[in-house]
Phi, psi and omega in degrees: 000133186290193183261148198268088202257169154220159162254359172278109180262017174220053156259128155326357178240348181307123146222166227302125166112356190071053142237175204252149189239029201264145170283338183192159198232105153343092172253144161212191205286181174241141201293334172308327167281018190019044149073020129322035209319009185263321162322109171259339207229156186248154209256004184233055158308003215277339154255069186273165180229171167257358175245168196208115184296330182203171194295327156352307188276028209223153148270017185243101161311348176267342167336132161215112190284159178287136195272163189252000000 
């Protein structure tokens, strides 16, 4: 698998160095892209945070909150 970077530190698959340690990753069209198939990147990163409260707060459908 290619080197995948992730800054969502409270994801179960987050690893040191902002690495994604998931065995597979689910990718889907970002709702902010409004189904524009020529969009490559989400454009809603102005309020960057290191933690997400749910998968809806990420651009990654693989997100799974860390167990406490």
